[in-house]
Every structure is written in C-alpha cells, then in structure tokens.
Short mmCIF file of C-alpha atoms in Angstrom, two decimals:
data_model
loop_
_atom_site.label_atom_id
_atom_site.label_comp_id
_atom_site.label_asym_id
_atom_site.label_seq_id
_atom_site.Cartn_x
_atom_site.Cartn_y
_atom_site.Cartn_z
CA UNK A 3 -37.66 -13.68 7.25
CA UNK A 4 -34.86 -14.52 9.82
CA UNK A 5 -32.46 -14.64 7.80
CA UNK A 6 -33.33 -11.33 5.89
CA UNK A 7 -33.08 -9.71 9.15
CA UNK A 8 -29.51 -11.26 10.05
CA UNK A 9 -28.37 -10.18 6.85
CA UNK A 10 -29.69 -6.30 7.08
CA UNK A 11 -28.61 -6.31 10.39
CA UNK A 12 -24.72 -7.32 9.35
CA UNK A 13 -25.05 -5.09 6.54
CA UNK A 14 -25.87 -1.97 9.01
CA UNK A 15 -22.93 -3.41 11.24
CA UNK A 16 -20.34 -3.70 8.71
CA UNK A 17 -21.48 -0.64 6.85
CA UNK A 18 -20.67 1.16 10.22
CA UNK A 19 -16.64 0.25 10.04
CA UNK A 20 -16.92 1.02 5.89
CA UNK A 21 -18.05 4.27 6.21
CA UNK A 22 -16.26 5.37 9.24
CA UNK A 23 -13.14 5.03 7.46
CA UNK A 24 -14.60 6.54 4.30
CA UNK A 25 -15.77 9.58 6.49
CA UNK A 26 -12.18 10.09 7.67
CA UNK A 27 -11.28 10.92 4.05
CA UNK A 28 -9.48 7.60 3.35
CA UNK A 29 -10.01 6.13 -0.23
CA UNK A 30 -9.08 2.94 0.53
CA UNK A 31 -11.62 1.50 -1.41
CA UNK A 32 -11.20 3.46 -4.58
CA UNK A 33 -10.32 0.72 -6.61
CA UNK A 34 -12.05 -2.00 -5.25
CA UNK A 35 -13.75 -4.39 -7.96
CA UNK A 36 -15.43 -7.41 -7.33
CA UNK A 37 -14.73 -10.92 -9.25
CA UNK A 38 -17.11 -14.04 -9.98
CA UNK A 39 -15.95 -16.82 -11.70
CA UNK A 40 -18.90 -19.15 -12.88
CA UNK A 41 -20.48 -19.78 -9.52
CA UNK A 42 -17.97 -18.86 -7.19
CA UNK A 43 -17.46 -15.65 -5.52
CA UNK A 44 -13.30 -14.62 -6.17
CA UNK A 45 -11.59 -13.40 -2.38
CA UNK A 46 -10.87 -9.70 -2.66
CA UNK A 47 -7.32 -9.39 -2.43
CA UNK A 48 -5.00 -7.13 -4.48
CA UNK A 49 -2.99 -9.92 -6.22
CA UNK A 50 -6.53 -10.92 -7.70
CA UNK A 51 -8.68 -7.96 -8.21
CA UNK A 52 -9.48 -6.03 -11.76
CA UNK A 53 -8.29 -3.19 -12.12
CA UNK A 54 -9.61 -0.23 -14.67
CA UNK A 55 -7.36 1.70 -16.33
CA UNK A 56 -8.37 4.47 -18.64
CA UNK A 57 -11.96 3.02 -18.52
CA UNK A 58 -10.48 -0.95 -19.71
CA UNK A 59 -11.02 -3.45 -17.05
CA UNK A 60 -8.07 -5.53 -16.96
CA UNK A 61 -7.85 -8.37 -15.13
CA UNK A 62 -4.86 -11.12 -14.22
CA UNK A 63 -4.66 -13.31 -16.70
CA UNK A 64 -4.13 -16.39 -14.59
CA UNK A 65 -7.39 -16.00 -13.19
CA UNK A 66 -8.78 -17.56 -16.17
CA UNK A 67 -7.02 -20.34 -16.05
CA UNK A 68 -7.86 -23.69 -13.94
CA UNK A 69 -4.74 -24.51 -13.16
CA UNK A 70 -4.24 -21.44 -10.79
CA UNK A 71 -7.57 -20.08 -10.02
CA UNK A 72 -8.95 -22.67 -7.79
CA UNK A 73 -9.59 -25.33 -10.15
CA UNK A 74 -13.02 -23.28 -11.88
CA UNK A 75 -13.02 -24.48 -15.59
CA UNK A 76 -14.00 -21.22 -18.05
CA UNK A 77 -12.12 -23.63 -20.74
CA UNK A 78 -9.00 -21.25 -21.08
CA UNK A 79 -5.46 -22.74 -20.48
CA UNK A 80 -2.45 -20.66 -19.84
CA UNK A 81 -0.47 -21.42 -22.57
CA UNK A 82 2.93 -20.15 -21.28
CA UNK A 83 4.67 -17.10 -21.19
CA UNK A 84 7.84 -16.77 -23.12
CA UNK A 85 10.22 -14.59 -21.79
CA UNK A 86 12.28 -14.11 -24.47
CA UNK A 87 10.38 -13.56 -27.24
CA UNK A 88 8.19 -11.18 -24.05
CA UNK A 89 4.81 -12.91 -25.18
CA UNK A 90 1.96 -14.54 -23.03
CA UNK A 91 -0.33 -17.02 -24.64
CA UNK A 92 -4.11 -18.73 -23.75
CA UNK A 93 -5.69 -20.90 -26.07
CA UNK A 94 -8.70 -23.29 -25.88
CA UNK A 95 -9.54 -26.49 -27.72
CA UNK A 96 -11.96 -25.09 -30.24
CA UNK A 97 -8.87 -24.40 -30.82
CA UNK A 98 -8.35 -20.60 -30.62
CA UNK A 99 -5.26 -19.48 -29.55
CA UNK A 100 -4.44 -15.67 -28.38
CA UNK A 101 -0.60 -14.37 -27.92
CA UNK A 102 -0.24 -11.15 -26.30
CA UNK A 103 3.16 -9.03 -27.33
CA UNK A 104 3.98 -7.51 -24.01
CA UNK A 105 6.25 -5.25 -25.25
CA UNK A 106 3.40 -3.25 -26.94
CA UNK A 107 0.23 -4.99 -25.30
CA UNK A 108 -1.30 -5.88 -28.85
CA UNK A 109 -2.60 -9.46 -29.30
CA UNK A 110 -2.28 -12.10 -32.07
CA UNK A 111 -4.31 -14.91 -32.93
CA UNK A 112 -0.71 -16.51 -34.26
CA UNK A 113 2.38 -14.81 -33.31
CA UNK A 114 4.07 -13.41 -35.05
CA UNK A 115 2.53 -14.11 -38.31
CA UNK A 116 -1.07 -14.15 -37.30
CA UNK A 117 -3.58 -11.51 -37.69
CA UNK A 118 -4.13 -8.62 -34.89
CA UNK A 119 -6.85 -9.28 -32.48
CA UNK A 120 -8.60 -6.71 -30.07
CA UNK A 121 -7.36 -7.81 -27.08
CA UNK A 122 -4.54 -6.33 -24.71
CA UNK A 123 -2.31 -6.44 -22.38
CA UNK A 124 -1.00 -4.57 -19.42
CA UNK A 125 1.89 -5.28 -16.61
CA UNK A 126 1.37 -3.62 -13.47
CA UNK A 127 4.22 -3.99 -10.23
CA UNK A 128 5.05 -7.06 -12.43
CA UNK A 129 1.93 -8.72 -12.73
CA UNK A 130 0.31 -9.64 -16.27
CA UNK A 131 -3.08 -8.31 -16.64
CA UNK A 132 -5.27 -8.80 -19.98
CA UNK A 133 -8.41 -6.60 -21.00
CA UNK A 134 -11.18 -8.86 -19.38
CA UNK A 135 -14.58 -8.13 -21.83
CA UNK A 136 -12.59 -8.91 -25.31
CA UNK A 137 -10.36 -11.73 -23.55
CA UNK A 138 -13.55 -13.36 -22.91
CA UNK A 139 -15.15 -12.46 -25.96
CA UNK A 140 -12.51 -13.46 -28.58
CA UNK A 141 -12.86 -17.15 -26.18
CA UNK A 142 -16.86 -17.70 -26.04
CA UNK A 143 -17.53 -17.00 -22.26
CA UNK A 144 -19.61 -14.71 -20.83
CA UNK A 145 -18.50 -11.32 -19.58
CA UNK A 146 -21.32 -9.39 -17.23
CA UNK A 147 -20.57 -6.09 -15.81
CA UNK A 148 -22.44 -4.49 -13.04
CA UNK A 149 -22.39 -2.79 -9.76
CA UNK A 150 -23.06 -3.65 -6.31
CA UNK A 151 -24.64 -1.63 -4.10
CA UNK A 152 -23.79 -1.07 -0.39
CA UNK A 153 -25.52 1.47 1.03
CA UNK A 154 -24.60 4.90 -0.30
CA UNK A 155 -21.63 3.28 -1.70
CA UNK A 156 -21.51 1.76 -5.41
CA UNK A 157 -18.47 -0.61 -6.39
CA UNK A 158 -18.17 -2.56 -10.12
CA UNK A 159 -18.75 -6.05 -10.21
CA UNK A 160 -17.77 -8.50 -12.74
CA UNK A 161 -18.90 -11.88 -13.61
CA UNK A 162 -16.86 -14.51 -15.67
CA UNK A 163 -18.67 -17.73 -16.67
CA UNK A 164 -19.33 -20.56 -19.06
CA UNK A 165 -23.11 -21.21 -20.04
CA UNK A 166 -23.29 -24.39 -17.58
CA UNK A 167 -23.45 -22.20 -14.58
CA UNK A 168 -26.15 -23.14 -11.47
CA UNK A 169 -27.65 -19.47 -11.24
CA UNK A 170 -28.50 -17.22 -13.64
CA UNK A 171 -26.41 -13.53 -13.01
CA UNK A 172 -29.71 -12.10 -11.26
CA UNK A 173 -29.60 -15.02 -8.67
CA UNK A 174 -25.87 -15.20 -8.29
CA UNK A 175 -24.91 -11.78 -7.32
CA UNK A 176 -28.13 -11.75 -4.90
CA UNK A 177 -26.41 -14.95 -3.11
CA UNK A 178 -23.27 -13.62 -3.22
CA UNK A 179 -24.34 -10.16 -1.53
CA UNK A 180 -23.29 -11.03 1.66
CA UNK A 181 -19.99 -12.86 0.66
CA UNK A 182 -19.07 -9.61 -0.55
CA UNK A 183 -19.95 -7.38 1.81
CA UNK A 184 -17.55 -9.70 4.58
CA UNK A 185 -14.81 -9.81 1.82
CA UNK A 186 -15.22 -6.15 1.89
CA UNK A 187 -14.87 -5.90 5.69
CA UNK A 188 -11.81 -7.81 5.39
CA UNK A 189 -10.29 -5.79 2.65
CA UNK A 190 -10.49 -2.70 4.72
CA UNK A 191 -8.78 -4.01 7.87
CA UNK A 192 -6.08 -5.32 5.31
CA UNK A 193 -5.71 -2.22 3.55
CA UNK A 194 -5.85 -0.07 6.88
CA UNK A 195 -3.27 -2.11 9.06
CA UNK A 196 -6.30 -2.76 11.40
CA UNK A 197 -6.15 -6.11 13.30
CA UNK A 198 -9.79 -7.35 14.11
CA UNK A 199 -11.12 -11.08 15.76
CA UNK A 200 -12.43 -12.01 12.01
CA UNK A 201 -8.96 -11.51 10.30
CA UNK A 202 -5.02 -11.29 11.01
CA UNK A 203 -2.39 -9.30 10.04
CA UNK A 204 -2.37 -9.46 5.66
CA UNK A 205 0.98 -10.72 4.21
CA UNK A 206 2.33 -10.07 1.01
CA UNK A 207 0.88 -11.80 -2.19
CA UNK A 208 3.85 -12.87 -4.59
CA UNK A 209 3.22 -12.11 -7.91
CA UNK A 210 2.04 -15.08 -9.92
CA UNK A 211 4.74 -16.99 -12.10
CA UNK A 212 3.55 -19.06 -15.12
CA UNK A 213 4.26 -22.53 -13.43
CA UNK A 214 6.48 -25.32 -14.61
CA UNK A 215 4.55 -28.33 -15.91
CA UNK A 216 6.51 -30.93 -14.95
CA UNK A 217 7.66 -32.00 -11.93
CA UNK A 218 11.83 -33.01 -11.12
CA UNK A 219 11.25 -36.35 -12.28
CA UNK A 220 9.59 -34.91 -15.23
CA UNK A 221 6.14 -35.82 -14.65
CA UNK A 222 3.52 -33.39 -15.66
CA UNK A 223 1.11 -33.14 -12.49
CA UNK A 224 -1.08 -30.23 -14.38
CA UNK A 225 -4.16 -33.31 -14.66
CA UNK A 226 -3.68 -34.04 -10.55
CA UNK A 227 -6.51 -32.34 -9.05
CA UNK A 228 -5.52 -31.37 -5.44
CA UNK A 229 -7.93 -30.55 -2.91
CA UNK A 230 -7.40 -28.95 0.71
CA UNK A 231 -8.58 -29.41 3.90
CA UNK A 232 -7.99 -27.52 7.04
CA UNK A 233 -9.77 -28.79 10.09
CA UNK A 234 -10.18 -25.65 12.78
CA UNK A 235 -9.50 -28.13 16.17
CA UNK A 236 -7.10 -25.94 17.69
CA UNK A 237 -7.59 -22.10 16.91
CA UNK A 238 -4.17 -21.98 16.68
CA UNK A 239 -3.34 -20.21 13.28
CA UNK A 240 -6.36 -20.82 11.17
CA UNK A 241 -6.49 -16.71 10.07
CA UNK A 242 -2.92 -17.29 8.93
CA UNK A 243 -3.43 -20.16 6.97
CA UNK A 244 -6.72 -18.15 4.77
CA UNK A 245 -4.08 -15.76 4.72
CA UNK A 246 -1.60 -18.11 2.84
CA UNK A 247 -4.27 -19.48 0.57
CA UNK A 248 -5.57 -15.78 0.12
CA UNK A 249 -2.32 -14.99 -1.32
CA UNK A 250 -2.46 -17.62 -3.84
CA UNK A 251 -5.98 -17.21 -4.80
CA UNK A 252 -7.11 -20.56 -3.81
CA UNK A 253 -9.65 -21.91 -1.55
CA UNK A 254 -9.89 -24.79 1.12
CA UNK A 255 -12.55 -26.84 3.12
CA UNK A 256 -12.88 -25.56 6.54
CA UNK A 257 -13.86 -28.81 8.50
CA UNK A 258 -15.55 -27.16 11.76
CA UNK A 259 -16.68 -29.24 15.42
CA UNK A 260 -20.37 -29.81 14.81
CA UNK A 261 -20.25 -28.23 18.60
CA UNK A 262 -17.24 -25.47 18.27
CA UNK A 263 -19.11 -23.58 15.48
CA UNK A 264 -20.44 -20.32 17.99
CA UNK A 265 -16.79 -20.74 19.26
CA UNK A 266 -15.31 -20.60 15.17
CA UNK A 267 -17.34 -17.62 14.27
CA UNK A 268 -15.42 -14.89 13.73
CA UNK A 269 -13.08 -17.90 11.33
CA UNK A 270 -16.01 -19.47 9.78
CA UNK A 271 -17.44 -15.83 8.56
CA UNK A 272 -13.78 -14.56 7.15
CA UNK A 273 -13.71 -17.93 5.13
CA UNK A 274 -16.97 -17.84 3.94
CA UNK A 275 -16.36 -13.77 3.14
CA UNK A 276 -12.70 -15.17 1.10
CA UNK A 277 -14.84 -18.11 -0.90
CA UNK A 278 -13.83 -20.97 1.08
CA UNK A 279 -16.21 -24.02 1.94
CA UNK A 280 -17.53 -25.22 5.14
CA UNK A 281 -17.54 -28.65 6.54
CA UNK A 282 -18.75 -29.87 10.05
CA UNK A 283 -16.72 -32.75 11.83
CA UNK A 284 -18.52 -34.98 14.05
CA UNK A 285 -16.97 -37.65 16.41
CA UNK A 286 -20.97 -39.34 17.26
CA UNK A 287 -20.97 -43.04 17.18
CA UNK A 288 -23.97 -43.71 15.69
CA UNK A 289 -26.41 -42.07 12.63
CA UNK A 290 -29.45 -40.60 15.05
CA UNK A 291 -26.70 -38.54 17.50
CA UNK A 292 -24.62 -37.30 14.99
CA UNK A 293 -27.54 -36.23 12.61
CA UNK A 294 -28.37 -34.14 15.61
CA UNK A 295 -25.41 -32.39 16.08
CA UNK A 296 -24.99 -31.76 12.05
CA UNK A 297 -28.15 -30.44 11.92
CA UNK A 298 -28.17 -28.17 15.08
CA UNK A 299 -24.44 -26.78 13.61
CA UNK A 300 -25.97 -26.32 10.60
CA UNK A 301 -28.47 -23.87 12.96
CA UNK A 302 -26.03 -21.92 14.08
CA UNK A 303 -23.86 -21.76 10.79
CA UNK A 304 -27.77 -20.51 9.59
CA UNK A 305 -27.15 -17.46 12.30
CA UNK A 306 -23.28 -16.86 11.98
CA UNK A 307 -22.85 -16.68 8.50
CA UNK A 308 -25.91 -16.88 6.40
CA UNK A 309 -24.62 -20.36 5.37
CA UNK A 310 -25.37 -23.96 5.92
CA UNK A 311 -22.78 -26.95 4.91
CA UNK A 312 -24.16 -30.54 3.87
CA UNK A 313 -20.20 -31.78 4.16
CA UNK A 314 -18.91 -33.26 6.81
CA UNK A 315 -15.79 -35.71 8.20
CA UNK A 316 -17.38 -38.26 10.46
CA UNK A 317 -14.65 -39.55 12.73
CA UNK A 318 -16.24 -43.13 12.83
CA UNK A 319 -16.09 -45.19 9.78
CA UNK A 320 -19.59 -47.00 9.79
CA UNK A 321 -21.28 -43.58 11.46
CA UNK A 322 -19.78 -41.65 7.86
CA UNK A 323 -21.33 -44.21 5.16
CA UNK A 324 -24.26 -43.96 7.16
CA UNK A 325 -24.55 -40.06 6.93
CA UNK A 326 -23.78 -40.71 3.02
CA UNK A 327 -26.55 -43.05 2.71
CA UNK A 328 -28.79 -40.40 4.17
CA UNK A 329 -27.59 -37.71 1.73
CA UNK A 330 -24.62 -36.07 3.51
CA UNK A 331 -21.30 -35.63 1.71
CA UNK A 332 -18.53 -37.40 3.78
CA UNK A 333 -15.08 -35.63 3.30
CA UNK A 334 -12.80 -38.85 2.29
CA UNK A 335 -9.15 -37.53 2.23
CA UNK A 336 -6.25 -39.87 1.12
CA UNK A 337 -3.05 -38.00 2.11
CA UNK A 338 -3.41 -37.32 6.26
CA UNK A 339 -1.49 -33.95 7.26
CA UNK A 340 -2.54 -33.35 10.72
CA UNK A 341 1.05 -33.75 12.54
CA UNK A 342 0.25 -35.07 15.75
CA UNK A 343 3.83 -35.13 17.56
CA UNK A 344 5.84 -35.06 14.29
CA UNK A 345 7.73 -31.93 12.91
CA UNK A 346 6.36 -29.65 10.39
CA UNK A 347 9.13 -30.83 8.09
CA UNK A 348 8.59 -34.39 8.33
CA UNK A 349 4.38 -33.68 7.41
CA UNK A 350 5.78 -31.71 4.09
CA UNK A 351 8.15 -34.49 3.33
CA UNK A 352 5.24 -36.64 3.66
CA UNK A 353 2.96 -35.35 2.10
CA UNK A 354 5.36 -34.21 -1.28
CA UNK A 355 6.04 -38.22 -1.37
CA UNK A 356 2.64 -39.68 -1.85
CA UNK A 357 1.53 -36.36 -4.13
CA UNK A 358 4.59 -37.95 -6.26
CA UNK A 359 2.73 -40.68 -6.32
CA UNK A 360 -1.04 -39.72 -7.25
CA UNK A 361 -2.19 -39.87 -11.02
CA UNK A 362 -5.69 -38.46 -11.31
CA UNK A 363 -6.26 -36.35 -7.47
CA UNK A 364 -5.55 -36.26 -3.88
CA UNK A 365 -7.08 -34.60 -0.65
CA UNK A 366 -4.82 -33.21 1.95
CA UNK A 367 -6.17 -32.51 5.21
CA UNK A 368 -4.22 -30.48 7.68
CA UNK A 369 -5.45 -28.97 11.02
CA UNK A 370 -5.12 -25.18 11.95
CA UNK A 371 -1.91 -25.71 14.52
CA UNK A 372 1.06 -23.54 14.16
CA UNK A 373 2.85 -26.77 12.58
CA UNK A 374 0.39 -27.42 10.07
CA UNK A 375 0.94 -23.45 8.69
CA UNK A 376 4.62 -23.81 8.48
CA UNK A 377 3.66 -26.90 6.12
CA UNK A 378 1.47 -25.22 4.19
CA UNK A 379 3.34 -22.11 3.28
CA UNK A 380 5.76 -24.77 1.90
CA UNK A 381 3.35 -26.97 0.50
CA UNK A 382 1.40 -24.17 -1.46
CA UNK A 383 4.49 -23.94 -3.43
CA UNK A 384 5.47 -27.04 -4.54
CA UNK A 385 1.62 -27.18 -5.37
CA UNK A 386 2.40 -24.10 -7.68
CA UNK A 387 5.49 -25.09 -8.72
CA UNK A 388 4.63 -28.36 -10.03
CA UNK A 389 1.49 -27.13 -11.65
CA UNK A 390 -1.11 -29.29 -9.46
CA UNK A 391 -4.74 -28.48 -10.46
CA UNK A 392 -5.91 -27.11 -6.92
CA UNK A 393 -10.04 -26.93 -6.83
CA UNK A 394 -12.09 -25.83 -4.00
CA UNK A 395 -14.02 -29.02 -2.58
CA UNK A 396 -17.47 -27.73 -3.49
CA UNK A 397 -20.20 -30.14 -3.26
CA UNK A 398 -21.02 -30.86 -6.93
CA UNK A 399 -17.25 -32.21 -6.70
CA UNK A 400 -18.55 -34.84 -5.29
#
C-alpha cells in the first residue's frame, strides 16, 4: 500500500514538470518511444530510441546485438557492416543470416544472390536503423507493441525478448512503469537544456560504429564479458559518468554507502530511471551490524526509488562471505580503478593492461571522482573499440 502511494505520488510530481512543458506548446516528446529488451528496461536517449517513420518502427540495429547493448542476449550477432559493398549483416546460429543493401534498404537472406526478405533498412544523421517487428520476426524473437500511459499522455512502447524471459509482458511493463516515467523526466530536462539535482548537462551520443573484433595484438576480446562498477563515495561527477555510459547505451552497478543512500537520492533515482543496478557498500566488521545497515538502506532505497538491491561490496573480507552465506550477492571485482593519489592516465593504463590479459570476464570498479570520469570516457572506448562484451551486473549474473 506504501509503496502504491510513493509511486502515485511521484507520478503526480513528475507529471507536473511533463505537462508544464507540454502546456507551453513544446513537443519535445513527440517522438518519444520506449525500449525493453528481455527483462531490462532500455535508457531513453536519442542514440537508442525507435523511431517511426511512415508508420514502420525502426529501430538501431546494434541494439540487438550483445556485444553493444549491454550484454542482453536476443541471440542476434552483428555480423559486420561492409562499407564497400554498403551492406549491414545479422545472423544467428540456427543459422539465418539477413544482409541489408543500404543503398536501397531491401534485405537478403544471402547477398547478393539470395532471395529478398521483408525486412529494411533506414540511415538517419548516420545511424543504421532496421524495421524492428520483421527484424525480429524473420529471427524467432518476440516483438510486443503497446502503449504506456501517463496521465493524459499516451507514448508507444516496445518490447524485444527471447522466450526465457522472468516476467511475462503484462508483469514487465507494470514493473517497469516507474523506470519509465524517471527516464521520461530525464529526457525532458535533456531535451529542454534544463539542469535539475537528478541529472546534468546531456552530452552528445556518437553514432555507433560496427566495432573491430580484434584487439592490436590481434586478439578477439568479443567473448570477454566486462562488467562496471562505479562506487558513489564522493559525489563528485557521478551524473557525468551515467551520462558517458548513457551515450553508449550501457549500464553499470552503482555501489551506494549503506548510510549515504537519503544523501544519493536524486543519483540513485536517475540510475535506476537510465536501467542501471544498485549496490550498497558496507564497511561493518561483523555479519549482525552490517545486516543492519543493508537492510535499513534497503528501507530507504524502498522510499527513494521504488527499488531494493540484494548486492553489495562488503569492505571486510570475512564480513562479505558471511553476507554470501546468508544470501546476499557480494560484488567481487578483479581489476581495482578507484585512483587514490594516482593520475587518471596511469588508472586507464592500468586498467587497459590487465583487460589485455583476461580470457573469459573482468569487473572494473571505479569511484564517482572527477579522475575516475576522465578514465572512463577513455575507457568506454577502448571497451568499444576492441569489441568487449559489456553486461549490466544484474543479479542472475551471479
């Protein structure tokens, strides 16, 4: 019942902004469609949204593949996109492979020799977009279209997904209500130039590139699964690191103070809103104090975003296989970015060297200081570059 009320009563709030600027005559919303992949809500940015055009819903065609959407599997792989013959191709390993002819947007199940399929294929501002329903029809997965409703206001929703999926659609977009309607907020500030406590100034999203599978040494890193960490100790520049993962379309853990939540609000709600996961840290030195402070976060997480987190970084060795005996999920990374006293280009160097060296996965944690966001705006590229399989840390990857 509590929690019903918390969410009308940030629905009313938020609605209040929406429809202010909608009164004023601004359409700034006019095109606004919503994404799920599978079980995961996609952040509402313009580099990642659908887009309709003459009734088609098109949608960028490297959201369907793991490699650059966050790690979530629909069992599509970006096949490449050559640039001189001006073709883009998926396949999967039934196997069924798709080529679109960009110069005319028609598709091929073998190009050039194959037969026509009913596919297509836009470019908009440089950006390769592919008709979403017959995409994932000609593939096997599951295409739902609906709408969401926020008050007066009706916007299309989409989900993408495989069969193995937690929730059924009813369930999902009833969960995800709330994500939305804070990715919503968001959008508006970043599409009106408004600067607000939940959010920061938006920066420009480059237009995806079909990434290189091998690295300089010729390694191909596309089976590395990388996953990110940020811990929030220092409210330095956490909004412009979700800013710099917003732009890429991928997600980290936010590790929060078991105690600094209330203080992390405005951050924790933005992340949540964008699709990221939340984490508690807790420095307690033994199982009874630091179950207290987990679970009395967890209260407050309850109030300030409609969320609650059973992942967490314990600070103290034996006080984290403890909480993992007793069912938490202890956040284990191998590759330590927080900088301390060293330079931002010393942590990149760093860091590049041992992902060199990983053959199957690697967690990076970094901290919100100004340092750590100069190293991650470098280190989201090489990620890209070198084709690294970046996955949210959700708890069934675990």
């Amino acid at each position: 019942m509590w929690k019903r009320f918390l969410a009308g009563l940030c629905a009313a709030a938020l609605l209040a902004v929406l429809i202010q600027g909608y009164a004023a005559g601004e359409e700034w919303d006019a095109n606004i469609i919503f994404l799920a992949l599978n079980d995961s809500p996609v952040p509402l940015s313009d580099n990642t949204m659908p887009i309709n055009v003459g009734g088609t819903i098109y949608l960028p065609y490297f959201m369907l593949d793991a490699n650059q959407n966050g790690g979530i599997r629909l069992g599509i792989v970006n096949g490449g996109q050559d640039k001189v013959k001006n073709t883009l191709t998926l396949y999967n390993t039934e196997p069924k492979n798709l080529t679109f002819d960009l110069r005319t947007g028609l598709s091929y199940d073998y190009f050039p020799d194959g037969e026509r399929q009913t596919p297509t294929a836009i470019i908009r501002n440089g950006q390769i977009y592919v008709s979403a329903s017959s995409t994932c029809s000609y593939f096997g997965v599951r295409y739902i279209y609906s709408n969401i409703q926020f008050g007066d206001k009706s916007y299309p929703y989409i989900r993408i997904r495989t069969d193995n999926v937690s929730l059924d659609d009813t369930s999902f977009k009833s969960s995800a209500n709330t994500t939305y309607l804070i990715q919503l907020q968001n959008y508006y500030r970043s599409v009106t130039g408004q600067s607000g406590d939940s959010t920061t100034a938006p920066v420009a999203s480059p237009a995806p590139s079909v990434p290189s599978q091998t690295t300089e040494s010729g390694q191909d890193r596309r089976g590395v699964r990388v996953y990110l960490a940020v811990r929030s100790d220092t409210g330095e520049s956490g909004g412009e690191m979700l800013d710099q993962l917003r732009s890429y379309g991928w997600g980290c853990l936010l590790l929060v103070p078991a105690d600094q939540v209330a203080r992390r609000d405005d951050l924790i709600r933005r992340a949540v809103g964008e699709g990221h996961m939340i984490g508690l840290i807790t420095d307690a030195a033994d199982l009874e104090q630091a179950q207290r402070e987990l679970e009395e976060a967890n209260v407050v997480l309850s109030h300030v975003a409609l969320t609650n987190t059973r992942i967490v970084l314990a600070e103290d060795p034996a006080v984290a296989q403890s909480l993992e005996e007793a069912g938490w999920l202890c956040w284990d990374d191998d590759i330590d970015g927080v900088p301390g006293e060293r330079s931002s280009s010393t942590v990149y160097y760093q860091i590049s060297r041992r992902l060199e060296d990983r053959e199957s996965q690697a967690g990076i944690t970094l901290d919100d200081s100004t340092t750590s966001a100069s190293v991650l705006s470098r280190l989201l590229a090489t990620l890209r570059e070198g084709s690294y399989n970046v996955r949210l840390a959700v708890e069934s990857e675990f």
